[in-house]
Amino acid sequence: MGTYYGGANIKEAFQTKFTIYQNELKPNSLASNIISAIAETPKDHLWVGTEAEGLNRIDLKNNKITRLNLDNKKLQRSNLVKALFKDNNEALWVGFFNGGLTHLKDVSKKITNFTTENSGLNSNNVTAIAEDGRGELWVGHQDYGINVIKPGRNRIFKIEEVFPAVELEDSGITYLYKDSKNNMFVGTRTGAWLSEYNADNSKQTIKRIFPLKDQKVYINCIVEDDLKRIWMGTSIGLVLWNANKIPVIYTTNNGLPSDKVVGIIPLGNDNLWLSTNGGLSKFSVANNHFSNYNIHDGLPSDVFNFQSFYKNTDGRIFFGSINGLVTFLSTEIEVNNNKPEVALTGLLVNGKQVWPGDETKILHASLDAVNEIKLFYNQSDVETDYAVLNFIKPEKNLSAYKLEGYNNDWVYNNDHKAVFTRLQPGSYKLYIKAANNDGIWNMPAQLLSIRVLPPLWKTWWAYCLYFLLVLLSIFMVFRFLNSRAALKRKLYYEHELYLRQQELQKMKTDFFTHMSHELRTPLTLILGPTEMLLENVRKKHDEKMLVSIKSNAERLLNLTNGLMTLLKAESGVLNLNVKPENLVQFVQNIFDNFSLLARQKDMRYSLSFDDNPIIVKFDRHYLEIVITNLLSNAVKFTPVGGEVKLSITNRPEMVDVAVCDNGPGIDDGDAGGIFTQFFQAPSNKKKNEGSGVGLALSKKIMLLHEGELTFRSSQHNGGNQTCFILSLKKDV
């Protein structure tokens, strides 16, 4: 509302009509703002105790306040009021800290003071006062247990003097209360005790009822409601006690503004008004709902004091705080039952504000118009701001959120923002609920879906690829194992075949060895007589026949000897007898042996060498076999009129002896087998066929000399040229 020269004013739609009494630095006001106790006697006259400023009497009809303290001599011992109680005789009892107990029938009449000096009072620090069903006054002390004052009010007893069976373990009394059954409840700094009424004082006992014996809970107040239920205000919350059931404890988790409950006022409609260290609260027991009120509702403070709660016969409620006295009618406290809505107002990703259409491309429209946002895997820190749309005392609005898939518990806060860190790839749903200024909650609503995309290596097709790779790996492993097993089987069969071939080869070798040995003797016996007959032959015809016999016998003997030598080489028992020799002279002697045969075939037969002498270590016998075999083959396979050349080449580390001819040559297909035993190249010239032993034996002999035997066959001047080259090391 706008006013003329008065500015703007606001009137809330729902009123909380709290009346506040405070110290205003004038006589007709409270002496202090720290309220410590409240009582009423007579009607419409409210007594208010304060810390350090004595008593105040408020005339509720005339709104007049009278102060009673040490300064005006109306109090004699202390200004620290800790307890006020009106007994059945309408007399007021005042408990002081360091001032004992005062009996005040009328402020204009005599005031009676009880202290440790003039009575049997346990201490001068009185903290609680109550009257039992017999009219006996119970007086609790801060550290010294309980006194009992008989109805005559003229003598003070210790509690064990009146009730011999009562043994109270905790002497720090915080509160005393009588229920509708005349049972006495005692609150202490460690728990609550119950002394059930018994007509016989000697049989009345006391027992601990809350909490368990090994626990400690500070009891601030105890009251009974209209349904005969016992409620306790404690340091751990509001306690509903039942002798036959486990106590029910209400805390801030249930909606209390504070766990420290210091005052309880029951109402007739199953409601309780509570004062706490966090403000006032109206508790609907049936609905299990707390409506909380604080300084934003007009309270002078959120912190209320012990023993400072009262309801008069008119239903007016009084609560004492550390900043004044609060009074109100519960019916005048209006409740805002409108459930608030919630709207998203801002989005931050990785600490950076996101706007519609910006470079992040997260929002394509305003946040409240978007149902889902998509984020990359590295955009894992998200913060959303939201507004609770209740403008009546918005400071009291409450909210809670949860992100389904991230946390399943509601997170309550007053900042109206939801913060999530390290979101893993996946889909999430943001739910928010809110309460208005009177704690009326709306239904949780899904306001946003968040989808965090996985990195490339965590996408579904990547996992499919991984799966296929695993399958391929398994296949390759099985294939490798199968191939290895097959290779083992193959090697086993080949080994077995090799062993059998070796066995067969050994059998062949043994056979040839024995046969060769057996053939040498008869051949020798044939050659001896043949040579004797040749010396004495007279006829040409007989000589020709004997020469043929001798030639063939020598050929068979040479073949047998070569076979024997080859078998020795194969068996590894062929030993060389090497010594330095003139290779040129040695080769020339062998060369001369074939000169006659070469002239008979009209061949061009030549020998060439670089140096003479060339000294090389070799075995004369076996090297002669090699060179003789090569020259024999060259002369034998070279046609009439052909050419056979023998050359010796001296190299720095080797000496090469080459036997070349222009005979039919060796086909490329036969080149790989010419040094194999019993190998024979295809030929139509049966008379020139060899045994297939010479070259194999020559190869073996050269290997024993640590030399080489190679060949080449090529076209040369329109014809074939075949060369066999044996190479010897000079340092053998």
XYZ file of C-alpha atoms in Angstrom:
732
model
C 0.000 0.000 0.000
C 1.309 3.440 -0.951
C 0.900 6.323 1.473
C 1.215 10.073 1.328
C 4.704 10.890 2.564
C 4.721 7.511 4.380
C 6.337 5.309 1.803
C 5.089 1.874 0.839
C 3.655 -0.674 3.232
C 3.054 -4.358 2.824
C 0.438 -6.481 4.544
C 0.937 -10.215 4.324
C -2.013 -12.289 3.166
C -1.602 -14.609 6.167
C -0.963 -12.947 9.532
C 1.046 -14.179 12.522
C -0.230 -11.966 15.313
C 2.528 -12.213 17.877
C 2.502 -9.635 20.689
C 5.922 -8.786 22.092
C 6.800 -7.451 25.560
C 10.296 -6.036 25.820
C 12.383 -3.661 27.823
C 11.842 -0.178 26.368
C 13.830 1.891 28.839
C 10.621 3.136 30.504
C 8.900 2.064 33.723
C 5.888 0.453 32.066
C 7.965 -2.213 30.347
C 9.784 -5.376 31.249
C 12.857 -4.977 33.384
C 14.828 -7.323 31.140
C 14.446 -9.043 27.799
C 15.812 -12.378 29.054
C 12.710 -14.203 30.261
C 13.303 -17.115 32.653
C 9.904 -18.066 34.163
C 6.138 -17.371 33.734
C 3.078 -17.849 36.005
C -0.365 -16.261 36.537
C -2.047 -15.287 39.812
C -4.598 -14.011 40.193
C -6.399 -14.091 36.837
C -5.119 -11.625 34.256
C -2.051 -10.937 36.368
C 0.987 -12.485 34.749
C 4.224 -12.949 36.640
C 7.324 -12.880 34.507
C 10.735 -13.773 35.897
C 13.895 -12.466 34.264
C 17.606 -13.069 34.401
C 19.276 -10.495 36.715
C 16.341 -8.014 36.768
C 13.903 -9.716 39.161
C 10.146 -10.125 38.751
C 7.634 -8.359 36.521
C 3.850 -8.397 37.091
C 1.786 -7.635 33.996
C -1.836 -6.525 34.355
C -3.131 -7.955 31.106
C -6.380 -5.951 31.217
C -4.801 -2.568 31.846
C -1.473 -3.391 30.209
C 0.366 -2.186 33.283
C 3.727 -3.609 34.298
C 5.088 -3.592 37.848
C 8.700 -4.447 38.645
C 9.867 -6.261 41.780
C 13.611 -6.362 42.320
C 16.388 -5.610 44.725
C 16.514 -1.994 43.645
C 12.959 -1.210 44.835
C 13.382 -3.428 47.909
C 10.517 -5.676 46.867
C 12.922 -8.594 46.567
C 15.419 -9.343 49.286
C 17.932 -11.957 48.120
C 18.353 -12.160 44.303
C 17.218 -10.825 40.952
C 17.963 -14.162 39.169
C 14.546 -15.791 38.863
C 14.667 -19.479 37.825
C 11.209 -20.866 38.622
C 7.625 -19.593 39.198
C 4.737 -21.729 40.472
C 1.154 -21.061 41.568
C -0.060 -23.589 44.165
C -3.627 -24.691 44.914
C -4.011 -21.781 47.335
C -3.289 -19.263 44.571
C 0.004 -18.424 46.255
C 3.050 -17.701 44.130
C 6.339 -19.471 44.740
C 9.522 -18.017 43.282
C 12.759 -19.929 42.946
C 15.972 -17.942 42.677
C 19.553 -18.624 41.778
C 21.561 -17.789 44.910
C 18.403 -16.498 46.558
C 16.552 -19.546 47.821
C 12.752 -19.826 47.725
C 10.182 -17.043 48.162
C 6.507 -17.468 49.140
C 4.477 -14.555 47.750
C 0.765 -14.507 48.657
C 0.192 -10.903 47.697
C 2.673 -8.278 46.685
C 1.191 -5.878 49.228
C 1.519 -8.391 52.048
C 4.433 -10.034 53.759
C 6.889 -11.989 51.616
C 8.394 -15.126 53.162
C 11.895 -16.158 52.146
C 13.343 -19.637 52.665
C 17.101 -20.090 52.487
C 19.655 -22.542 53.714
C 20.291 -20.187 56.642
C 16.732 -20.026 58.011
C 15.289 -23.381 56.901
C 16.113 -26.926 55.857
C 16.436 -25.923 52.179
C 19.110 -28.027 50.469
C 20.558 -25.049 48.560
C 19.808 -21.481 47.531
C 19.798 -22.441 43.833
C 16.184 -23.431 43.124
C 15.442 -24.585 39.583
C 12.000 -26.254 39.671
C 8.764 -26.185 41.759
C 5.652 -28.424 41.618
C 2.770 -29.559 43.883
C 1.854 -33.230 44.255
C -1.588 -34.776 44.846
C -1.302 -34.396 48.628
C -0.700 -30.662 48.414
C 2.975 -31.123 49.228
C 5.321 -28.793 47.434
C 8.342 -30.321 45.673
C 11.323 -27.982 45.295
C 14.168 -28.974 42.960
C 17.716 -27.692 43.174
C 20.449 -27.243 40.629
C 22.807 -29.694 42.355
C 21.215 -30.843 45.593
C 18.152 -32.906 44.831
C 14.606 -32.208 46.066
C 12.983 -30.719 49.143
C 9.351 -31.297 50.196
C 7.185 -28.659 51.934
C 4.118 -29.929 53.763
C 0.720 -28.215 53.170
C 1.225 -26.048 56.280
C 4.131 -24.438 54.435
C 6.065 -23.909 57.648
C 8.706 -26.627 57.445
C 10.974 -27.962 54.720
C 12.016 -31.638 54.519
C 14.465 -33.586 52.414
C 12.615 -35.863 50.006
C 13.923 -39.056 51.622
C 12.467 -37.873 54.939
C 8.990 -37.828 53.394
C 9.362 -40.717 50.977
C 11.913 -43.149 52.458
C 11.829 -45.447 49.418
C 12.695 -42.672 46.961
C 16.357 -42.784 45.945
C 17.223 -40.321 43.196
C 20.573 -41.010 41.567
C 20.861 -37.639 39.793
C 20.629 -34.591 42.069
C 20.687 -31.987 39.258
C 16.987 -31.175 38.966
C 15.783 -29.364 35.810
C 11.972 -29.802 35.919
C 9.135 -31.114 38.139
C 5.632 -32.050 36.926
C 2.474 -33.709 38.274
C 0.211 -35.560 35.827
C -3.532 -36.250 36.035
C -2.900 -39.421 38.085
C -0.930 -37.503 40.694
C 2.274 -39.157 39.538
C 5.344 -36.985 39.849
C 7.813 -36.666 36.961
C 11.323 -35.462 37.701
C 13.561 -34.073 34.970
C 17.310 -34.064 35.503
C 20.452 -33.313 33.524
C 20.784 -37.000 32.606
C 17.221 -38.239 32.159
C 13.605 -38.433 33.361
C 12.300 -40.196 36.507
C 8.795 -41.262 37.531
C 7.466 -41.474 41.097
C 4.062 -43.127 40.902
C 1.509 -41.938 43.433
C 1.005 -44.103 46.496
C -1.266 -43.214 49.433
C 1.357 -44.610 51.720
C 4.356 -42.293 51.582
C 6.674 -45.021 52.792
C 5.888 -47.133 49.723
C 6.170 -44.434 47.093
C 9.256 -45.079 44.960
C 10.976 -43.502 41.970
C 12.430 -45.067 38.808
C 14.260 -43.960 35.729
C 12.036 -43.994 32.624
C 14.054 -42.229 29.918
C 16.528 -42.743 28.349
C 18.266 -46.097 28.830
C 20.499 -46.289 31.851
C 23.756 -46.077 29.906
C 22.613 -42.913 28.057
C 22.285 -39.299 29.158
C 19.695 -36.775 27.926
C 19.054 -33.312 29.363
C 15.363 -32.928 30.257
C 14.055 -29.379 29.752
C 10.326 -29.856 30.403
C 7.613 -32.503 30.882
C 3.849 -32.064 30.209
C 0.697 -34.130 29.770
C -1.770 -33.425 26.968
C -5.564 -33.844 26.935
C -5.171 -37.436 25.697
C -3.065 -38.297 28.774
C 0.115 -38.604 26.732
C 3.396 -37.577 28.300
C 5.618 -35.271 26.244
C 9.193 -34.321 27.074
C 11.244 -31.451 25.768
C 14.873 -32.598 25.698
C 18.292 -31.819 24.298
C 17.761 -34.407 21.544
C 14.261 -33.396 20.414
C 10.609 -33.843 21.323
C 9.915 -37.161 23.070
C 6.551 -38.939 23.263
C 6.863 -41.280 26.254
C 4.683 -44.327 26.834
C 5.230 -46.753 29.673
C 4.421 -49.735 27.457
C 6.076 -48.690 24.214
C 9.378 -47.508 22.885
C 9.568 -43.698 23.110
C 9.014 -41.761 19.873
C 11.577 -39.020 19.272
C 10.924 -36.114 16.884
C 13.958 -34.186 15.625
C 14.909 -31.721 12.926
C 14.759 -34.649 10.495
C 11.015 -34.703 11.127
C 10.623 -30.927 10.728
C 11.511 -29.457 14.124
C 13.359 -26.133 13.838
C 15.814 -27.291 16.542
C 16.463 -30.438 18.525
C 16.582 -28.435 21.759
C 12.943 -28.212 22.924
C 12.566 -26.037 26.048
C 8.787 -25.504 26.310
C 5.592 -27.422 25.469
C 2.004 -26.096 25.484
C -0.663 -28.761 24.687
C -3.820 -27.663 22.876
C -7.135 -29.422 22.948
C -7.186 -30.268 19.215
C -4.257 -32.705 19.216
C -1.756 -29.919 18.640
C 1.289 -28.809 20.573
C 3.042 -25.454 20.661
C 6.784 -25.807 21.200
C 9.541 -23.339 22.034
C 13.042 -24.262 20.894
C 16.451 -22.836 20.188
C 15.315 -22.326 16.591
C 12.012 -20.535 17.100
C 8.435 -21.641 17.812
C 6.706 -24.614 16.264
C 3.144 -25.825 16.075
C 3.059 -29.609 15.932
C 0.011 -31.374 14.511
C 0.317 -34.806 16.088
C -2.340 -36.363 13.860
C -0.707 -35.101 10.651
C 2.841 -35.447 11.977
C 3.504 -31.926 10.693
C 5.506 -29.058 12.159
C 4.686 -25.428 11.303
C 7.688 -23.361 12.316
C 7.911 -19.658 13.165
C 11.001 -17.503 13.552
C 12.127 -13.900 13.430
C 10.754 -13.610 9.864
C 7.271 -14.101 11.361
C 7.736 -11.290 13.873
C 9.373 -13.123 16.771
C 11.959 -11.090 18.684
C 14.392 -14.021 18.738
C 14.706 -17.619 17.632
C 16.204 -18.677 20.981
C 13.744 -19.385 23.832
C 14.532 -20.022 27.486
C 13.909 -22.816 29.987
C 10.814 -22.788 32.262
C 9.412 -19.942 30.120
C 6.099 -21.182 28.759
C 2.543 -20.754 29.966
C -1.101 -20.858 28.782
C -3.768 -18.979 30.717
C -7.431 -19.825 31.059
C -8.320 -17.635 28.064
C -6.114 -19.802 25.822
C -3.466 -17.158 25.438
C -0.018 -18.640 25.105
C 3.152 -17.100 26.519
C 6.741 -17.994 25.645
C 9.851 -16.383 27.066
C 12.858 -15.767 24.823
C 16.241 -14.167 25.298
C 14.859 -10.975 23.699
C 11.449 -10.516 25.184
C 8.130 -12.149 26.020
C 5.948 -13.488 23.181
C 2.186 -13.931 23.556
C -0.503 -14.946 21.092
C -3.757 -16.785 20.559
C -3.281 -19.947 18.561
C -6.516 -19.262 16.655
C -5.092 -15.963 15.371
C -2.052 -17.554 13.778
C -3.090 -17.955 10.156
C -1.624 -20.742 8.047
C -0.694 -20.456 4.389
C -1.964 -23.701 2.884
C -1.046 -22.794 -0.680
C 1.484 -25.264 -2.031
C 4.253 -23.443 -3.878
C 5.432 -24.148 -7.374
C 9.091 -24.468 -8.377
C 10.781 -23.022 -11.480
C 14.305 -23.585 -12.760
C 16.178 -20.320 -13.126
C 19.810 -21.084 -13.937
C 22.218 -23.764 -15.097
C 25.962 -24.020 -14.539
C 28.112 -26.705 -16.152
C 31.684 -27.138 -14.921
C 31.300 -23.878 -13.014
C 30.331 -21.848 -16.109
C 26.915 -20.259 -16.613
C 24.989 -21.745 -19.544
C 22.717 -19.552 -21.658
C 20.336 -20.508 -24.465
C 22.159 -20.618 -27.809
C 25.654 -20.145 -26.403
C 28.750 -21.976 -27.666
C 28.068 -24.994 -25.414
C 24.853 -25.750 -27.386
C 23.371 -27.280 -24.230
C 20.277 -25.069 -24.127
C 18.253 -24.319 -27.249
C 15.602 -22.465 -25.242
C 15.139 -21.026 -21.756
C 15.762 -23.552 -18.987
C 12.162 -23.670 -17.756
C 11.052 -24.598 -21.302
C 13.520 -27.476 -21.674
C 12.651 -31.002 -20.576
C 16.055 -32.587 -21.190
C 19.653 -31.509 -21.603
C 22.486 -33.539 -23.096
C 26.038 -33.242 -21.815
C 29.337 -34.686 -22.934
C 31.216 -37.007 -20.617
C 33.628 -34.221 -19.607
C 30.739 -31.915 -18.591
C 30.188 -33.821 -15.353
C 29.738 -31.003 -12.776
C 26.217 -29.554 -12.891
C 24.490 -26.921 -10.765
C 20.881 -25.840 -11.204
C 19.314 -22.815 -9.548
C 15.590 -22.772 -8.916
C 12.992 -20.502 -7.351
C 10.238 -21.413 -4.878
C 7.248 -19.373 -6.025
C 5.874 -18.343 -2.644
C 6.242 -14.635 -1.875
C 4.766 -14.627 1.615
C 7.787 -14.521 3.918
C 9.930 -16.112 1.210
C 12.877 -16.294 3.618
C 11.126 -19.263 5.222
C 10.660 -21.200 2.020
C 12.235 -24.639 2.149
C 13.199 -27.004 -0.628
C 14.704 -30.407 -1.274
C 16.006 -32.143 -4.367
C 17.240 -35.495 -5.537
C 18.707 -36.696 -8.802
C 17.366 -40.124 -9.610
C 20.266 -42.291 -10.658
C 22.750 -40.199 -8.660
C 21.361 -40.012 -5.122
C 18.125 -41.568 -3.887
C 17.831 -39.481 -0.704
C 16.336 -36.024 -0.561
C 18.833 -33.219 0.007
C 17.292 -30.362 2.010
C 18.633 -26.827 1.707
C 17.670 -23.192 1.908
C 19.867 -22.048 -0.977
C 17.439 -23.295 -3.621
C 20.149 -24.818 -5.773
C 20.989 -28.405 -6.671
C 24.654 -29.324 -7.089
C 25.977 -32.547 -8.622
C 29.606 -33.460 -9.250
C 31.287 -36.139 -11.333
C 28.170 -37.361 -13.100
C 28.906 -40.628 -14.833
C 27.566 -41.311 -18.346
C 23.909 -42.207 -18.127
C 20.395 -40.771 -17.737
C 19.241 -38.849 -14.654
C 15.970 -37.267 -13.515
C 15.932 -34.161 -11.316
C 13.091 -34.003 -8.763
C 12.436 -30.947 -6.591
C 9.890 -30.342 -3.862
C 9.316 -27.152 -1.864
C 7.502 -25.861 1.210
C 6.015 -22.428 1.769
C 6.547 -20.195 4.802
C 4.312 -22.432 6.947
C 6.015 -25.676 5.953
C 3.304 -26.814 3.522
C 5.058 -29.054 0.995
C 4.067 -29.549 -2.605
C 4.268 -32.843 -4.464
C 7.716 -33.667 -5.849
C 7.956 -32.843 -9.543
C 10.387 -33.926 -12.232
C 11.729 -30.670 -13.614
C 14.613 -31.815 -15.769
C 16.169 -34.871 -17.370
C 19.940 -34.938 -17.711
C 21.648 -37.258 -20.146
C 25.421 -37.539 -19.955
C 26.819 -38.994 -23.162
C 29.606 -41.534 -22.836
C 33.028 -41.049 -24.454
C 33.638 -42.797 -27.757
C 35.322 -45.713 -26.060
C 32.262 -46.287 -23.864
C 29.519 -46.123 -26.489
C 27.371 -49.144 -27.283
C 29.015 -49.724 -30.636
C 32.432 -49.504 -28.940
C 31.351 -52.231 -26.547
C 30.084 -54.228 -29.529
C 33.499 -53.824 -31.115
C 35.158 -54.891 -27.862
C 32.867 -57.901 -27.790
C 33.741 -58.800 -31.363
C 37.448 -58.338 -30.607
C 37.104 -60.628 -27.625
C 35.333 -63.196 -29.773
C 38.011 -62.805 -32.442
C 40.729 -63.179 -29.810
C 39.069 -66.298 -28.463
C 38.766 -67.624 -32.010
C 42.420 -66.831 -32.729
C 43.504 -68.487 -29.494
C 41.502 -71.604 -30.305
C 42.800 -71.513 -33.829
C 46.359 -71.133 -32.584
C 45.899 -73.961 -30.120
C 44.348 -76.159 -32.819
C 47.099 -75.294 -35.296
C 49.691 -75.938 -32.645
C 48.109 -79.279 -31.858
C 47.970 -80.056 -35.588
C 51.616 -78.993 -35.918
C 52.549 -81.235 -33.021
C 50.720 -84.118 -34.662
C 52.395 -83.347 -37.983
C 55.831 -83.090 -36.376
C 55.179 -86.326 -34.531
C 54.194 -88.107 -37.738
C 57.138 -86.545 -39.587
C 59.456 -87.610 -36.785
C 58.086 -91.101 -36.905
C 58.454 -91.079 -40.688
C 62.002 -89.752 -40.347
C 62.871 -92.478 -37.872
C 61.498 -95.095 -40.232
C 63.331 -93.545 -43.181
C 66.509 -93.484 -41.106
C 65.920 -97.059 -40.201
C 65.333 -97.896 -43.863
C 68.366 -95.853 -44.872
C 70.426 -97.701 -42.293
C 69.185 -100.951 -43.670
C 70.163 -99.806 -47.189
C 73.538 -98.580 -45.972
C 74.199 -101.807 -44.144
C 73.144 -103.727 -47.231
C 75.403 -101.720 -49.581
C 78.264 -101.920 -47.093
C 78.050 -105.670 -46.897
C 77.520 -106.023 -50.619
C 80.419 -103.698 -51.405
C 82.644 -105.611 -49.055
C 81.595 -108.887 -50.585
C 82.126 -107.588 -54.148
C 85.658 -106.297 -53.593
C 87.165 -109.764 -53.005
C 85.896 -111.469 -56.223
C 86.705 -108.330 -58.239
C 90.243 -108.386 -56.931
C 90.457 -112.087 -57.770
C 89.227 -111.370 -61.308
C 91.678 -108.507 -61.890
C 94.743 -110.524 -60.802
C 94.419 -113.416 -63.348
C 93.241 -110.969 -66.006
C 96.448 -108.940 -65.718
C 98.545 -112.165 -65.827
C 96.739 -113.329 -68.975
C 97.265 -109.941 -70.625
C 101.007 -110.279 -70.128
C 101.076 -113.603 -71.990
C 98.372 -113.119 -74.614
C 99.353 -113.682 -78.246
C 96.135 -113.210 -80.162
C 94.622 -109.797 -80.806
C 91.173 -111.116 -80.316
C 92.019 -112.574 -76.895
C 93.771 -109.387 -75.840
C 90.754 -107.304 -76.731
C 88.522 -109.572 -74.671
C 90.887 -109.481 -71.672
C 91.148 -105.665 -71.806
C 87.358 -105.438 -71.738
C 87.236 -107.803 -68.750
C 89.881 -105.787 -66.903
C 88.239 -102.464 -67.714
C 84.837 -103.522 -66.446
C 86.282 -105.182 -63.365
C 88.226 -102.022 -62.508
C 85.096 -100.002 -63.062
C 83.142 -102.212 -60.672
C 85.954 -102.033 -58.113
C 86.126 -98.246 -58.340
C 82.381 -98.049 -57.989
C 82.519 -100.327 -54.951
C 85.319 -98.286 -53.396
C 83.453 -95.026 -54.030
C 80.345 -96.499 -52.500
C 82.319 -97.574 -49.443
C 83.821 -94.090 -49.112
C 80.401 -92.462 -49.406
C 79.018 -94.729 -46.732
C 81.904 -93.797 -44.439
C 81.235 -90.114 -45.016
C 77.523 -90.581 -44.310
C 78.351 -92.435 -41.093
C 80.826 -89.740 -39.952
C 83.777 -92.113 -39.750
C 85.645 -90.786 -42.774
C 88.862 -89.172 -41.479
C 91.083 -86.964 -43.606
C 94.865 -87.005 -43.617
C 95.622 -83.453 -44.693
C 99.036 -81.979 -45.204
C 100.506 -79.100 -47.249
C 100.849 -79.936 -50.934
C 101.455 -78.169 -54.225
C 97.939 -78.099 -55.593
C 99.053 -77.180 -59.125
C 101.319 -80.194 -59.529
C 98.733 -82.459 -57.915
C 96.000 -81.327 -60.315
C 98.347 -81.492 -63.332
C 99.106 -85.160 -62.623
C 95.396 -85.987 -62.586
C 94.872 -83.863 -65.690
C 97.521 -85.876 -67.574
C 95.705 -89.142 -66.828
C 92.829 -88.074 -69.081
C 94.907 -86.664 -71.943
C 94.828 -89.891 -73.968
C 91.071 -90.262 -73.623
C 90.590 -86.638 -74.632
C 92.728 -87.076 -77.790
C 90.715 -90.182 -78.706
C 87.563 -87.999 -78.672
C 89.364 -85.215 -80.546
C 88.639 -82.742 -77.711
C 90.159 -79.370 -76.909
C 91.634 -80.326 -73.545
C 93.492 -77.627 -71.557
C 94.848 -76.701 -68.100
C 95.479 -73.139 -66.830
C 96.621 -71.716 -63.496
C 97.654 -68.340 -61.995
C 100.616 -69.319 -59.864
C 102.873 -72.264 -59.330
C 103.305 -73.547 -56.767
C 100.086 -72.983 -54.748
C 100.452 -74.640 -51.359
C 97.204 -75.891 -49.823
C 96.476 -78.450 -47.116
C 94.405 -81.369 -48.426
C 94.081 -85.150 -48.390
C 95.645 -86.416 -51.611
C 93.615 -89.601 -51.773
C 90.183 -88.099 -51.314
C 90.797 -84.894 -53.271
C 92.016 -87.100 -56.135
C 88.646 -88.888 -56.012
C 86.858 -85.548 -56.322
C 88.905 -84.123 -59.227
C 89.035 -87.480 -61.015
C 85.259 -87.769 -60.736
C 84.743 -84.252 -62.136
C 87.196 -84.759 -65.053
C 85.783 -88.206 -65.767
C 82.247 -86.815 -65.985
C 83.365 -83.911 -68.166
C 85.241 -86.133 -70.632
C 82.549 -88.762 -70.588
C 79.564 -86.439 -71.245
C 81.298 -84.090 -73.664
C 80.724 -85.132 -77.314
C 83.491 -85.783 -79.840
C 85.209 -82.544 -80.838
C 84.049 -80.795 -77.634
C 86.070 -78.844 -75.123
C 87.125 -79.584 -71.510
C 89.026 -76.935 -69.513
C 90.653 -77.283 -66.126
C 91.660 -74.026 -64.384
C 93.175 -73.074 -61.036
C 92.446 -69.609 -59.661
C 94.402 -68.248 -56.701
C 92.331 -65.860 -54.563
C 93.387 -64.097 -51.331
C 91.788 -66.640 -49.015
C 90.599 -69.399 -51.336
C 91.820 -71.479 -54.260
C 89.254 -72.449 -56.919
C 89.637 -75.497 -59.164
C 87.128 -75.359 -62.029
C 86.261 -78.131 -64.488
C 84.279 -76.770 -67.436
C 82.922 -78.483 -70.547
C 80.553 -77.761 -73.381
C 78.612 -80.969 -73.077
C 74.798 -81.318 -72.920
C 74.618 -79.345 -69.623
C 72.168 -79.750 -66.737
C 68.544 -78.684 -66.918
C 67.303 -76.137 -64.374
C 64.838 -78.672 -63.032
C 67.638 -81.138 -62.236
C 70.027 -78.612 -60.668
C 68.712 -79.094 -57.158
C 69.339 -82.842 -57.058
C 72.725 -83.402 -58.697
C 74.529 -83.698 -55.336
C 71.993 -86.238 -54.058
C 72.895 -89.876 -53.755
C 71.983 -92.023 -56.768
C 70.626 -89.038 -58.676
C 70.751 -89.355 -62.463
C 69.581 -86.748 -64.931
C 67.275 -88.087 -67.680
C 69.317 -89.150 -70.708
C 68.734 -91.090 -73.890
C 72.377 -91.981 -74.062
C 72.390 -95.126 -72.019
C 76.051 -95.723 -72.491
C 76.911 -92.505 -70.663
C 74.737 -93.104 -67.629
C 76.548 -92.861 -64.270
C 75.906 -94.490 -60.931
C 74.665 -91.344 -59.125
C 77.304 -91.723 -56.412
C 80.285 -89.605 -57.596
C 78.940 -86.092 -57.135
C 77.316 -86.909 -53.788
C 80.636 -88.350 -52.568
C 82.559 -85.357 -53.920
C 80.249 -82.957 -52.067
C 80.817 -84.842 -48.814
C 84.576 -84.833 -49.252
C 84.661 -81.067 -49.909
C 82.600 -80.414 -46.811
C 85.098 -82.442 -44.799
C 87.809 -80.170 -46.228
C 85.741 -77.177 -45.055
C 85.471 -76.239 -48.703
C 82.690 -75.953 -51.229
C 81.591 -77.727 -54.405
C 79.325 -75.710 -56.668
C 78.360 -75.708 -60.293
C 76.906 -73.449 -62.937
C 75.351 -74.283 -66.260
C 74.710 -71.570 -68.866
C 74.581 -70.714 -72.550
C 77.993 -69.700 -73.915
C 78.782 -68.799 -77.546
C 75.595 -70.458 -78.772
C 76.171 -73.663 -76.768
C 76.027 -75.014 -73.249
C 78.789 -74.596 -70.722
C 78.809 -76.515 -67.431
C 81.371 -75.772 -64.750
C 81.985 -77.518 -61.422
C 84.080 -75.441 -59.031
C 85.691 -76.805 -55.919
C 86.977 -74.201 -53.437
C 89.608 -74.830 -50.784
C 90.679 -72.555 -47.946
C 94.338 -71.709 -47.855
C 94.504 -71.995 -44.050
C 92.907 -75.441 -43.731
